[in-house]
PDB file of C-alpha atoms in Angstrom:
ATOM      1  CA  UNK A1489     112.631 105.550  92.191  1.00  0.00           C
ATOM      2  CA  UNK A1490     111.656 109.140  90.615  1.00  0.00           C
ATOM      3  CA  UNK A1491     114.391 110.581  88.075  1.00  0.00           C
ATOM      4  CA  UNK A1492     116.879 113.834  89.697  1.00  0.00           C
ATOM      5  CA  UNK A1493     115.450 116.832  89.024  1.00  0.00           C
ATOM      6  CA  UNK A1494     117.016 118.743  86.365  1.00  0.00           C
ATOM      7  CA  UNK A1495     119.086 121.462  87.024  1.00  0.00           C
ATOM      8  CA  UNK A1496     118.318 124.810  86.030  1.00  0.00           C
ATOM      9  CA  UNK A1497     120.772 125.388  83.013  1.00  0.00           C
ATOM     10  CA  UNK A1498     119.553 121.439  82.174  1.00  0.00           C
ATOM     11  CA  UNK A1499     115.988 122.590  82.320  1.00  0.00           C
ATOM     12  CA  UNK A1500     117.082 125.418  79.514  1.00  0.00           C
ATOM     13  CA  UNK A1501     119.000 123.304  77.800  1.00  0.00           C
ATOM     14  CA  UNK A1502     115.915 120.856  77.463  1.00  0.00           C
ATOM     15  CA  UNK A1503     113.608 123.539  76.630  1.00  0.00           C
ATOM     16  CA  UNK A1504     115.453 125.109  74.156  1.00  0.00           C
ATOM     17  CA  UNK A1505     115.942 121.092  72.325  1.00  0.00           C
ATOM     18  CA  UNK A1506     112.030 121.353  72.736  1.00  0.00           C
ATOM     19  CA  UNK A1507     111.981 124.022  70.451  1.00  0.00           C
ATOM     20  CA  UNK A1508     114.460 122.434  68.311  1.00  0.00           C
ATOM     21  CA  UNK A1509     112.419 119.540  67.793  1.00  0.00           C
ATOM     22  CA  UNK A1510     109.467 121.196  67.402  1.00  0.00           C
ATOM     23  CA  UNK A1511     111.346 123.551  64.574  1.00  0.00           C
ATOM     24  CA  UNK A1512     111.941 120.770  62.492  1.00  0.00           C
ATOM     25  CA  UNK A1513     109.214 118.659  62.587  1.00  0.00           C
ATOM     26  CA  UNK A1514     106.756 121.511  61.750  1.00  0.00           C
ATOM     27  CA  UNK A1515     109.233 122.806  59.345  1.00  0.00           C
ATOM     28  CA  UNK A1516     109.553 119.584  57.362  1.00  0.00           C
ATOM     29  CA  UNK A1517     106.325 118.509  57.883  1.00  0.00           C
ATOM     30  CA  UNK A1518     104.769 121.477  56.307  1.00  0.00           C
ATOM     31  CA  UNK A1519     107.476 121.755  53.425  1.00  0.00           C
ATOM     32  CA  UNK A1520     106.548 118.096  52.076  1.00  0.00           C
ATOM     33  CA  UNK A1521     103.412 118.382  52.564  1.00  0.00           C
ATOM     34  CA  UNK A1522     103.675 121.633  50.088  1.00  0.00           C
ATOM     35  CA  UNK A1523     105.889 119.954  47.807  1.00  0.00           C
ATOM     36  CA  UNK A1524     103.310 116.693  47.427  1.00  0.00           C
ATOM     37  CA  UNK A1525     100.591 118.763  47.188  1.00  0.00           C
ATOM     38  CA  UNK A1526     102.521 120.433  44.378  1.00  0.00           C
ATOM     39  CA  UNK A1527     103.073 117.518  42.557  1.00  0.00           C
ATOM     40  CA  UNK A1528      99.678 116.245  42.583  1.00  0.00           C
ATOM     41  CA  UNK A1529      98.128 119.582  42.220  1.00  0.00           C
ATOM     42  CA  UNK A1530     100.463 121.774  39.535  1.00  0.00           C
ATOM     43  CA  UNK A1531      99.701 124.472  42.397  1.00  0.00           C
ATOM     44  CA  UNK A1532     101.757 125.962  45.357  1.00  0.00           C
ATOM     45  CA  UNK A1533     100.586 128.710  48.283  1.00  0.00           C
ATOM     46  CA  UNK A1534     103.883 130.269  48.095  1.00  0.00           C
ATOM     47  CA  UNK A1535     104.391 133.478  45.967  1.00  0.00           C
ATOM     48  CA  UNK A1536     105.207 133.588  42.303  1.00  0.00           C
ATOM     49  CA  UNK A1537     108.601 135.490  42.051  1.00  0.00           C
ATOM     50  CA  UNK A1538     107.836 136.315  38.563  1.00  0.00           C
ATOM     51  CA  UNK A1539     106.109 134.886  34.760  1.00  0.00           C
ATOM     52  CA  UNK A1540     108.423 133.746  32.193  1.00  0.00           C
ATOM     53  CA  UNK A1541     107.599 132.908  28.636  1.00  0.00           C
ATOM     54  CA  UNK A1542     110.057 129.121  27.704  1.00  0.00           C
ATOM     55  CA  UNK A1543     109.485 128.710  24.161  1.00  0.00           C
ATOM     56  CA  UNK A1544     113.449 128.127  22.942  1.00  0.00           C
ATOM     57  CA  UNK A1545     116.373 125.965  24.433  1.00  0.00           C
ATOM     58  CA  UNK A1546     118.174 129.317  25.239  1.00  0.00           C
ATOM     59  CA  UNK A1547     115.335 131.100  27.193  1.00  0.00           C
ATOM     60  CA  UNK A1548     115.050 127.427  29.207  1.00  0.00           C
ATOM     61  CA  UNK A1549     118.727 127.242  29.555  1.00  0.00           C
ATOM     62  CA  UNK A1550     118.156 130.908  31.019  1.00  0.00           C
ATOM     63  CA  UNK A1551     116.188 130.054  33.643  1.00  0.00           C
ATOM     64  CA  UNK A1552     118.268 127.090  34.693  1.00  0.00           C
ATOM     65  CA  UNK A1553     121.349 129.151  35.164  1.00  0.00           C
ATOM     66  CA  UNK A1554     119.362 132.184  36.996  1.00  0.00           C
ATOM     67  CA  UNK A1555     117.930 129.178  39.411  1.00  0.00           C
ATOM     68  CA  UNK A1556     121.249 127.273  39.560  1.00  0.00           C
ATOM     69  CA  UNK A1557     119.993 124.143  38.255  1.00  0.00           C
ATOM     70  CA  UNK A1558     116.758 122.613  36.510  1.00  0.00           C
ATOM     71  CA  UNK A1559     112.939 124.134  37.406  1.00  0.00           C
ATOM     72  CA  UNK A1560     110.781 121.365  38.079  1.00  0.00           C
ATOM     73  CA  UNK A1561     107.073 121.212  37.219  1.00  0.00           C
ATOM     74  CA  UNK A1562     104.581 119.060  39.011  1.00  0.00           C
ATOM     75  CA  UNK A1563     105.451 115.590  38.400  1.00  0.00           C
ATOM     76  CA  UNK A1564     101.555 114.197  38.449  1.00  0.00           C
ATOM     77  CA  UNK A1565      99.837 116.905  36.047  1.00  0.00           C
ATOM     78  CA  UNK A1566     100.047 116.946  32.622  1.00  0.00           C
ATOM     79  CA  UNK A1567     100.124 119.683  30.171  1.00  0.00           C
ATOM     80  CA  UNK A1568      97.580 120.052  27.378  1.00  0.00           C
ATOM     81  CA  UNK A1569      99.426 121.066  24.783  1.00  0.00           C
ATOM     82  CA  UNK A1570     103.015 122.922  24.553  1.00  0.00           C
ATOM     83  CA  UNK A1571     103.181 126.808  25.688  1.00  0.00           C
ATOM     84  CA  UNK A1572     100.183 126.428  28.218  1.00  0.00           C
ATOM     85  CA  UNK A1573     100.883 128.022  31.615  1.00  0.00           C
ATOM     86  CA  UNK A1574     102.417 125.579  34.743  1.00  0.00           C
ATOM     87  CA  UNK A1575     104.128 126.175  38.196  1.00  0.00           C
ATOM     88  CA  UNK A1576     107.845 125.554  37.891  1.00  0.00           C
ATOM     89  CA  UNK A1577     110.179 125.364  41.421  1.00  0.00           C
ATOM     90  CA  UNK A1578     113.803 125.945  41.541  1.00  0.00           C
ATOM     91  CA  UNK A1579     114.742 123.584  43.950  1.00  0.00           C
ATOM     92  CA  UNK A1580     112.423 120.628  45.658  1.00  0.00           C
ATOM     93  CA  UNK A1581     111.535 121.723  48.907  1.00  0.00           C
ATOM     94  CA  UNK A1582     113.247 123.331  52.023  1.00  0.00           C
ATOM     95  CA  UNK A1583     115.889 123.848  53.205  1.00  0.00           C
ATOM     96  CA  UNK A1584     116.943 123.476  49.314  1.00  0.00           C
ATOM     97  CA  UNK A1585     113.445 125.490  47.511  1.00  0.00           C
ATOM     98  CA  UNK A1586     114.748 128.820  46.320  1.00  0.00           C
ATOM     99  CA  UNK A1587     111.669 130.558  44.637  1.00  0.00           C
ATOM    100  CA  UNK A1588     108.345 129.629  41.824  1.00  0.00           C
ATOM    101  CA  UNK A1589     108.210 131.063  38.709  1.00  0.00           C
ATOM    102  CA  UNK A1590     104.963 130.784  36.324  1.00  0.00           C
ATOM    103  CA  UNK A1591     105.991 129.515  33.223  1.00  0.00           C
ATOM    104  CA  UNK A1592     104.936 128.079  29.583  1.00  0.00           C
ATOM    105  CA  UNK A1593     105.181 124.258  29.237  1.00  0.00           C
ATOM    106  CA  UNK A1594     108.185 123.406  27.673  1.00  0.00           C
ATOM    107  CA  UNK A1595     109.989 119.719  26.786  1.00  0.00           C
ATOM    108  CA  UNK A1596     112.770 120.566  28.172  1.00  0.00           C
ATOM    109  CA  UNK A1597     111.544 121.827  31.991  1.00  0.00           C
ATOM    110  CA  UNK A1598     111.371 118.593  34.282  1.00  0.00           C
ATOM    111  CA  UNK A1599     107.954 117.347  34.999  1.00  0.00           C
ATOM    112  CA  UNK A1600     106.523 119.464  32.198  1.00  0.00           C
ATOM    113  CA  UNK A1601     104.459 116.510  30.555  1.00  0.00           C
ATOM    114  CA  UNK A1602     102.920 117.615  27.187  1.00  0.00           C
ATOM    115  CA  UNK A1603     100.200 115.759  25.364  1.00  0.00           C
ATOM    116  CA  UNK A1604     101.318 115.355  21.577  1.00  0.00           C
ATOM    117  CA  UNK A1605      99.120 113.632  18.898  1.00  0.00           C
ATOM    118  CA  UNK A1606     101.660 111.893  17.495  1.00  0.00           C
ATOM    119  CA  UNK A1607     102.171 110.123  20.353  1.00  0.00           C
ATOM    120  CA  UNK A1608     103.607 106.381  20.456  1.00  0.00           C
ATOM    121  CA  UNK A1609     100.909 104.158  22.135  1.00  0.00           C
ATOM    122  CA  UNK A1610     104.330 103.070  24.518  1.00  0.00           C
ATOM    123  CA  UNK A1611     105.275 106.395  25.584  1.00  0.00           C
ATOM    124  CA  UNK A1612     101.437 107.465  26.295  1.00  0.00           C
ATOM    125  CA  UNK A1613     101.378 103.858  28.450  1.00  0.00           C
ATOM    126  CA  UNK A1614     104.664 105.078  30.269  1.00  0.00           C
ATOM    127  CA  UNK A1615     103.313 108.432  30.872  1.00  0.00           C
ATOM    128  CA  UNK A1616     100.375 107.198  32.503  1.00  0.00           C
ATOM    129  CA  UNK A1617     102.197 104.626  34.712  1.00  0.00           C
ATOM    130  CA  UNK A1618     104.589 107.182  35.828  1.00  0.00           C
ATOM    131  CA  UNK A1619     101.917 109.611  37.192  1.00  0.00           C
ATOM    132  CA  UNK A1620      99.983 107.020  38.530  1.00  0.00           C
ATOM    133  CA  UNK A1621     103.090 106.214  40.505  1.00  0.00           C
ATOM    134  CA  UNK A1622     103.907 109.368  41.606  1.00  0.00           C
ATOM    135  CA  UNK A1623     100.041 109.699  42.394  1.00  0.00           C
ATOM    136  CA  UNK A1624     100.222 107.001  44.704  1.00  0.00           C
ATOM    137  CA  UNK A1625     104.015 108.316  46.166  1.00  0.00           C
ATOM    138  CA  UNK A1626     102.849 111.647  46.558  1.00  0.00           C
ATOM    139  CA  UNK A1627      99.154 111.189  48.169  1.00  0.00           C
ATOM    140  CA  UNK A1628     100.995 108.578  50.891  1.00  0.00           C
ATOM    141  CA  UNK A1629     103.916 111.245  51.854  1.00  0.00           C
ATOM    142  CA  UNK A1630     101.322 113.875  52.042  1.00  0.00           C
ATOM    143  CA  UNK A1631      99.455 111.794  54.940  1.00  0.00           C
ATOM    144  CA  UNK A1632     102.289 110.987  56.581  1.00  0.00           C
ATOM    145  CA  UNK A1633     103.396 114.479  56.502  1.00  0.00           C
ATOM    146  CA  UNK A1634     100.432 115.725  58.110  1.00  0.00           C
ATOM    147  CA  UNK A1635     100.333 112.898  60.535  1.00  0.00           C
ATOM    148  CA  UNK A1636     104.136 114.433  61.585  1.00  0.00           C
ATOM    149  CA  UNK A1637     102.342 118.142  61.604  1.00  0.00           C
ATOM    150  CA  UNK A1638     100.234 116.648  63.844  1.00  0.00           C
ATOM    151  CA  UNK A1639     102.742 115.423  66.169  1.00  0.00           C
ATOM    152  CA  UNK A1640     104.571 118.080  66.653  1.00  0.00           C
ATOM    153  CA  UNK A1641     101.126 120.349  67.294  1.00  0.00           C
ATOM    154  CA  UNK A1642     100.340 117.363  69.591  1.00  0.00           C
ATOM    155  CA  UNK A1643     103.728 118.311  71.336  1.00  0.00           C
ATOM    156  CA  UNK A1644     103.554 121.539  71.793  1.00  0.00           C
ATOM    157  CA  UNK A1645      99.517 121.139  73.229  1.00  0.00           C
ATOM    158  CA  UNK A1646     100.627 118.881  75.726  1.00  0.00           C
ATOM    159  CA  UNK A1647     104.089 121.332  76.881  1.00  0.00           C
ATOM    160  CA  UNK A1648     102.113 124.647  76.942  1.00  0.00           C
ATOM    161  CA  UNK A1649      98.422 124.135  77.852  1.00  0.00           C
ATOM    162  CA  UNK A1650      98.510 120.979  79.198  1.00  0.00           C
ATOM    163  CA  UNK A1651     101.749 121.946  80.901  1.00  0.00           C
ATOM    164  CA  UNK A1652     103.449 118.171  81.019  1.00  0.00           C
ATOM    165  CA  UNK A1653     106.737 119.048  79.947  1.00  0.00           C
ATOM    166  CA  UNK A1654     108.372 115.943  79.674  1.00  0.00           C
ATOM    167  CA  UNK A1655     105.484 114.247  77.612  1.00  0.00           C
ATOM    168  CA  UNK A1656     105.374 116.988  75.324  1.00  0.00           C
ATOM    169  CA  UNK A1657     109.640 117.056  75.314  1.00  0.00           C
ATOM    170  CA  UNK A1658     109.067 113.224  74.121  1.00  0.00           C
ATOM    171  CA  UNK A1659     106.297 113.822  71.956  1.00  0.00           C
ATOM    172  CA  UNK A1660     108.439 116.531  70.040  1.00  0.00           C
ATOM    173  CA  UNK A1661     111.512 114.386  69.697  1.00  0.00           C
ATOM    174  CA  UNK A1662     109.334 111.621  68.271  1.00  0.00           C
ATOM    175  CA  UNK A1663     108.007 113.986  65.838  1.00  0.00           C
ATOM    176  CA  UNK A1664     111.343 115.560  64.819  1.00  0.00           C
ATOM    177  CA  UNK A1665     113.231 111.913  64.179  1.00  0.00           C
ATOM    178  CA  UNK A1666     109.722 111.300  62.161  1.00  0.00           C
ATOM    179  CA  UNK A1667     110.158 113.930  60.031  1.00  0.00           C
ATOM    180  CA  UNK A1668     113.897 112.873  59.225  1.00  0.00           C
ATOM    181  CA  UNK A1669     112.777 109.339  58.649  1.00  0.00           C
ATOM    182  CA  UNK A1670     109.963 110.856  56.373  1.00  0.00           C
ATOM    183  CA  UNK A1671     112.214 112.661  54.465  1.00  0.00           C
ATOM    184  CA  UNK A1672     114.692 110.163  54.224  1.00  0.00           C
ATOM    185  CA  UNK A1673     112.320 107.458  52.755  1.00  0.00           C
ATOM    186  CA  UNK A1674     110.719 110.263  50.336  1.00  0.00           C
ATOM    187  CA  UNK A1675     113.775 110.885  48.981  1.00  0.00           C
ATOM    188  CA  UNK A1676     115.046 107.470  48.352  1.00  0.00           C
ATOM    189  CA  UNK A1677     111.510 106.205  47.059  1.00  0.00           C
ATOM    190  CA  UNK A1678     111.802 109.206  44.410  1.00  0.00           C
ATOM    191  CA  UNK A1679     115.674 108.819  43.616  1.00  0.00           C
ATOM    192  CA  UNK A1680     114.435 105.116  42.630  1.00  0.00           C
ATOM    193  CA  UNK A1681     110.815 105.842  40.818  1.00  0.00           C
ATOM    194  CA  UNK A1682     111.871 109.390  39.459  1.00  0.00           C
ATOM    195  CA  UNK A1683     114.300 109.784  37.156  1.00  0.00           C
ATOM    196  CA  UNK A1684     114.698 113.559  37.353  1.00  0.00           C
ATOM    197  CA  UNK A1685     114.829 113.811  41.349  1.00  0.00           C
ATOM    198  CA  UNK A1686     118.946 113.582  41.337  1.00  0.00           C
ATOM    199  CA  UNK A1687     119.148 117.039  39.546  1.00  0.00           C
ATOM    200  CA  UNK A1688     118.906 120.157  40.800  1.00  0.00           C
ATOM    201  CA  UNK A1689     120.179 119.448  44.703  1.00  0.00           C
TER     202      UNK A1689
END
């Protein structure tokens, strides 16, 4: 028994949920990969909006209240010494990113680890484990956001050229709830590893 054929305002109606799907999945694909790759990185394709100079409480408080909440450097680079330069983000990535700014490292920006000499052997240990972890975090959410890329690309290949509509419909709803489940476990994962994720939402 073959399946009714759609009428035409269902047939829209279908297409444009193709789209849809394929919106979002190649939307939040793409963003966490970005964001990841930012983390592991310290470096971002997007455009700096501008180059700031942190060096007091004030300037950093500044900068929070232009962004609306805390910058965030990469969480899984570390910082030579205090005043180098870094990538900072207001907000994580979209539909909440706002802008970059290039910055000076500063105690006080999220993410913004600092090597000091002084350093207590415990706090250089926790350092390390932390980026390690988020090393780890960050390199597995970056393959599985190109593996949802890749689904939705897969998805539209098999709608437009290979012109099977209702595989590539399928394909690009399995991709979209992929991307939400992606998301969804990215965020939770870092609400329980990273301390800092709850700001700045």
């Amino acid at each position: 028994m073959t399946d009714a054929p759609l009428s035409r305002h269902g047939l829209i109606l279908k297409r444009l949920l193709f789209l849809v799907f394929m919106y979002a999945g190649l939307a939040y694909g793409l963003s966490l990969l970005e964001y990841t790759v930012f983390n592991l990185t310290g470096w971002s394709p997007v455009s700096i909006e501008r180059s700031v100079e942190l060096h007091s409480r004030e300037e950093v408080k500044k900068e929070f209240d232009l962004c609306g909440g805390p910058l965030f450097a990469a969480n899984a680079v570390v910082s030579a010494r205090e005043g180098d330069r870094l990538l900072a983000r207001c907000g994580r990535f979209w539909p909440f990113y706002r802008y970059t700014i290039e910055a000076t490292a500063h105690p006080l920006l999220p993410g913004s680890f600092i090597l000091y000499p002084d350093e207590a052997p415990a706090a250089v240990t926790a350092r390390e484990n932390f980026i390690i972890n988020m090393q780890v975090i960050n390199g597995g959410f970056a393959l599985v956001a190109l593996f949802v890329i890749g689904l939705s690309c897969f998805a539209g290949y098999r709608f437009l050229f290979k012109k099977d509509e209702e595989a590539g419909y399928k394909t690009a709803f399995h991709g979209f709830i992929s991307s939400f489940l992606m998301l969804a476990c990215y965020s939770g994962v870092m609400f329980f590893i990273d301390p800092t994720f709850s700001f700045g939402w």
